[in-house]
Amino acid sequence: MDIIKIIGIGIVALIMIIVLKQYKPEFAVYISLIAGVLILFLVLDKLIGIVSLIEELSNKAGINHEFLGILFKITGIAFLAEFAVSLCKDLGETAIANKIDLGGKVLIIAISIPIISSLLENVLKILP
């Protein structure tokens, strides 16, 4: 069960961070980053399976591969931005966290422009 491994890494990291903050608070960030990377490696196999399933389904449905690539980029930006925002908030830097969050949202909108324009073109074709 992968969730038990993920929870275990999280709890061990949490305990280590709590203990380290008393003596060497600067090392708490490193523990948090290492725990995040370990959890990412644990779910990477599942993530690859999800991506291949989505690609297979899009081939069957005849969905444009450009749009699929855009959706994967958007998902990646959302995950990375959320990870960075959480890390900044853990360190008490909410102002920087808010800027990263805003930047991620702007990038997502910018990258999604081709999908939005294609959708609008299709709507305009349907309208008389």
PDB file of C-alpha atoms in Angstrom:
ATOM      1  CA  MET A   1       0.000   0.000   0.000  1.00  0.00           C
ATOM      2  CA  ASP A   2       1.656   3.149  -1.269  1.00  0.00           C
ATOM      3  CA  ILE A   3      -0.412   5.450   0.917  1.00  0.00           C
ATOM      4  CA  ILE A   4       1.090   3.893   4.039  1.00  0.00           C
ATOM      5  CA  LYS A   5       4.585   4.582   2.677  1.00  0.00           C
ATOM      6  CA  ILE A   6       3.613   8.156   1.835  1.00  0.00           C
ATOM      7  CA  ILE A   7       2.094   8.751   5.265  1.00  0.00           C
ATOM      8  CA  GLY A   8       5.113   7.111   6.900  1.00  0.00           C
ATOM      9  CA  ILE A   9       7.531   9.402   5.067  1.00  0.00           C
ATOM     10  CA  GLY A  10       5.387  12.385   6.008  1.00  0.00           C
ATOM     11  CA  ILE A  11       5.204  11.495   9.687  1.00  0.00           C
ATOM     12  CA  VAL A  12       8.930  10.687   9.942  1.00  0.00           C
ATOM     13  CA  ALA A  13       9.755  13.959   8.186  1.00  0.00           C
ATOM     14  CA  LEU A  14       7.398  15.846  10.480  1.00  0.00           C
ATOM     15  CA  ILE A  15       8.988  14.395  13.609  1.00  0.00           C
ATOM     16  CA  MET A  16      12.466  15.139  12.279  1.00  0.00           C
ATOM     17  CA  ILE A  17      11.461  18.715  11.449  1.00  0.00           C
ATOM     18  CA  ILE A  18       9.973  19.269  14.902  1.00  0.00           C
ATOM     19  CA  VAL A  19      13.134  17.965  16.582  1.00  0.00           C
ATOM     20  CA  LEU A  20      15.524  19.794  14.244  1.00  0.00           C
ATOM     21  CA  LYS A  21      13.732  23.130  14.601  1.00  0.00           C
ATOM     22  CA  GLN A  22      14.846  23.228  18.238  1.00  0.00           C
ATOM     23  CA  TYR A  23      18.544  22.833  17.423  1.00  0.00           C
ATOM     24  CA  LYS A  24      19.126  23.601  13.737  1.00  0.00           C
ATOM     25  CA  PRO A  25      16.042  25.271  12.218  1.00  0.00           C
ATOM     26  CA  GLU A  26      17.791  25.796   8.869  1.00  0.00           C
ATOM     27  CA  PHE A  27      17.864  22.016   8.295  1.00  0.00           C
ATOM     28  CA  ALA A  28      14.079  21.722   8.551  1.00  0.00           C
ATOM     29  CA  VAL A  29      13.742  23.018   4.986  1.00  0.00           C
ATOM     30  CA  TYR A  30      16.053  20.304   3.686  1.00  0.00           C
ATOM     31  CA  ILE A  31      14.069  17.581   5.438  1.00  0.00           C
ATOM     32  CA  SER A  32      10.858  18.946   3.944  1.00  0.00           C
ATOM     33  CA  LEU A  33      12.350  19.015   0.438  1.00  0.00           C
ATOM     34  CA  ILE A  34      13.764  15.501   0.759  1.00  0.00           C
ATOM     35  CA  ALA A  35      10.422  14.177   1.992  1.00  0.00           C
ATOM     36  CA  GLY A  36       8.657  15.852  -0.926  1.00  0.00           C
ATOM     37  CA  VAL A  37      11.063  14.330  -3.448  1.00  0.00           C
ATOM     38  CA  LEU A  38      10.738  10.869  -1.888  1.00  0.00           C
ATOM     39  CA  ILE A  39       6.963  11.060  -2.046  1.00  0.00           C
ATOM     40  CA  LEU A  40       7.185  12.247  -5.654  1.00  0.00           C
ATOM     41  CA  PHE A  41       9.297   9.207  -6.556  1.00  0.00           C
ATOM     42  CA  LEU A  42       6.760   6.934  -4.871  1.00  0.00           C
ATOM     43  CA  VAL A  43       3.884   8.280  -6.953  1.00  0.00           C
ATOM     44  CA  LEU A  44       5.862   8.705 -10.177  1.00  0.00           C
ATOM     45  CA  ASP A  45       5.073   5.170 -11.348  1.00  0.00           C
ATOM     46  CA  LYS A  46       1.337   5.744 -10.844  1.00  0.00           C
ATOM     47  CA  LEU A  47       1.613   9.113 -12.557  1.00  0.00           C
ATOM     48  CA  ILE A  48       3.276   7.549 -15.607  1.00  0.00           C
ATOM     49  CA  GLY A  49       0.451   5.009 -15.781  1.00  0.00           C
ATOM     50  CA  ILE A  50      -2.152   7.762 -15.636  1.00  0.00           C
ATOM     51  CA  VAL A  51      -0.418   9.703 -18.411  1.00  0.00           C
ATOM     52  CA  SER A  52      -0.222   6.659 -20.676  1.00  0.00           C
ATOM     53  CA  LEU A  53      -3.897   5.851 -20.047  1.00  0.00           C
ATOM     54  CA  ILE A  54      -4.914   9.406 -20.908  1.00  0.00           C
ATOM     55  CA  GLU A  55      -2.811   9.285 -24.093  1.00  0.00           C
ATOM     56  CA  GLU A  56      -4.412   5.964 -25.064  1.00  0.00           C
ATOM     57  CA  LEU A  57      -7.916   7.311 -24.464  1.00  0.00           C
ATOM     58  CA  SER A  58      -7.153  10.495 -26.407  1.00  0.00           C
ATOM     59  CA  ASN A  59      -5.944   8.425 -29.360  1.00  0.00           C
ATOM     60  CA  LYS A  60      -9.189   6.462 -29.357  1.00  0.00           C
ATOM     61  CA  ALA A  61     -11.272   9.637 -29.045  1.00  0.00           C
ATOM     62  CA  GLY A  62      -9.278  11.508 -31.697  1.00  0.00           C
ATOM     63  CA  ILE A  63      -8.321  14.370 -29.407  1.00  0.00           C
ATOM     64  CA  ASN A  64      -5.632  16.728 -30.670  1.00  0.00           C
ATOM     65  CA  HIS A  65      -2.257  15.801 -29.138  1.00  0.00           C
ATOM     66  CA  GLU A  66      -1.344  19.472 -28.851  1.00  0.00           C
ATOM     67  CA  PHE A  67      -4.231  19.955 -26.427  1.00  0.00           C
ATOM     68  CA  LEU A  68      -3.178  16.921 -24.433  1.00  0.00           C
ATOM     69  CA  GLY A  69       0.336  18.315 -24.096  1.00  0.00           C
ATOM     70  CA  ILE A  70      -1.105  21.615 -22.915  1.00  0.00           C
ATOM     71  CA  LEU A  71      -3.220  19.842 -20.299  1.00  0.00           C
ATOM     72  CA  PHE A  72      -0.160  17.971 -19.000  1.00  0.00           C
ATOM     73  CA  LYS A  73       1.800  21.238 -18.785  1.00  0.00           C
ATOM     74  CA  ILE A  74      -1.055  22.902 -16.910  1.00  0.00           C
ATOM     75  CA  THR A  75      -1.226  20.003 -14.463  1.00  0.00           C
ATOM     76  CA  GLY A  76       2.536  20.112 -13.952  1.00  0.00           C
ATOM     77  CA  ILE A  77       2.498  23.850 -13.301  1.00  0.00           C
ATOM     78  CA  ALA A  78      -0.344  23.437 -10.811  1.00  0.00           C
ATOM     79  CA  PHE A  79       1.475  20.666  -8.906  1.00  0.00           C
ATOM     80  CA  LEU A  80       4.815  22.497  -8.829  1.00  0.00           C
ATOM     81  CA  ALA A  81       3.239  25.794  -7.838  1.00  0.00           C
ATOM     82  CA  GLU A  82       1.273  24.135  -5.033  1.00  0.00           C
ATOM     83  CA  PHE A  83       4.433  22.424  -3.768  1.00  0.00           C
ATOM     84  CA  ALA A  84       6.349  25.724  -3.773  1.00  0.00           C
ATOM     85  CA  VAL A  85       3.459  27.596  -2.143  1.00  0.00           C
ATOM     86  CA  SER A  86       3.205  24.999   0.624  1.00  0.00           C
ATOM     87  CA  LEU A  87       6.942  25.144   1.215  1.00  0.00           C
ATOM     88  CA  CYS A  88       6.894  28.943   1.424  1.00  0.00           C
ATOM     89  CA  LYS A  89       3.958  28.880   3.826  1.00  0.00           C
ATOM     90  CA  ASP A  90       5.739  26.298   5.995  1.00  0.00           C
ATOM     91  CA  LEU A  91       8.644  28.725   6.229  1.00  0.00           C
ATOM     92  CA  GLY A  92       6.321  31.587   7.134  1.00  0.00           C
ATOM     93  CA  GLU A  93       6.774  33.421   3.828  1.00  0.00           C
ATOM     94  CA  THR A  94       3.147  33.928   2.871  1.00  0.00           C
ATOM     95  CA  ALA A  95       3.882  36.975   0.701  1.00  0.00           C
ATOM     96  CA  ILE A  96       6.205  34.960  -1.534  1.00  0.00           C
ATOM     97  CA  ALA A  97       3.728  32.059  -1.493  1.00  0.00           C
ATOM     98  CA  ASN A  98       0.989  34.371  -2.759  1.00  0.00           C
ATOM     99  CA  LYS A  99       3.233  35.642  -5.568  1.00  0.00           C
ATOM    100  CA  ILE A 100       4.100  32.087  -6.646  1.00  0.00           C
ATOM    101  CA  ASP A 101       0.410  31.194  -6.566  1.00  0.00           C
ATOM    102  CA  LEU A 102      -0.464  34.200  -8.717  1.00  0.00           C
ATOM    103  CA  GLY A 103       2.390  33.427 -11.125  1.00  0.00           C
ATOM    104  CA  GLY A 104       1.232  29.830 -11.487  1.00  0.00           C
ATOM    105  CA  LYS A 105      -2.313  30.931 -12.230  1.00  0.00           C
ATOM    106  CA  VAL A 106      -1.174  33.454 -14.845  1.00  0.00           C
ATOM    107  CA  LEU A 107       1.026  30.830 -16.521  1.00  0.00           C
ATOM    108  CA  ILE A 108      -1.855  28.365 -16.574  1.00  0.00           C
ATOM    109  CA  ILE A 109      -4.115  30.911 -18.254  1.00  0.00           C
ATOM    110  CA  ALA A 110      -1.402  31.855 -20.748  1.00  0.00           C
ATOM    111  CA  ILE A 111      -0.710  28.242 -21.679  1.00  0.00           C
ATOM    112  CA  SER A 112      -4.433  27.450 -22.023  1.00  0.00           C
ATOM    113  CA  ILE A 113      -5.047  30.146 -24.654  1.00  0.00           C
ATOM    114  CA  PRO A 114      -4.951  27.683 -27.610  1.00  0.00           C
ATOM    115  CA  ILE A 115      -7.589  25.498 -25.953  1.00  0.00           C
ATOM    116  CA  ILE A 116      -9.778  28.496 -25.127  1.00  0.00           C
ATOM    117  CA  SER A 117      -9.518  29.891 -28.662  1.00  0.00           C
ATOM    118  CA  SER A 118     -10.323  26.496 -30.197  1.00  0.00           C
ATOM    119  CA  LEU A 119     -13.337  26.167 -27.919  1.00  0.00           C
ATOM    120  CA  LEU A 120     -14.560  29.635 -28.880  1.00  0.00           C
ATOM    121  CA  GLU A 121     -14.106  28.847 -32.597  1.00  0.00           C
ATOM    122  CA  ASN A 122     -16.217  25.705 -32.196  1.00  0.00           C
ATOM    123  CA  VAL A 123     -18.922  27.636 -30.350  1.00  0.00           C
ATOM    124  CA  LEU A 124     -18.975  30.275 -33.082  1.00  0.00           C
ATOM    125  CA  LYS A 125     -19.355  27.533 -35.729  1.00  0.00           C
ATOM    126  CA  ILE A 126     -22.418  26.174 -33.924  1.00  0.00           C
ATOM    127  CA  LEU A 127     -24.076  29.568 -33.518  1.00  0.00           C
ATOM    128  CA  PRO A 128     -26.075  30.813 -36.560  1.00  0.00           C
TER     129      PRO A 128
END
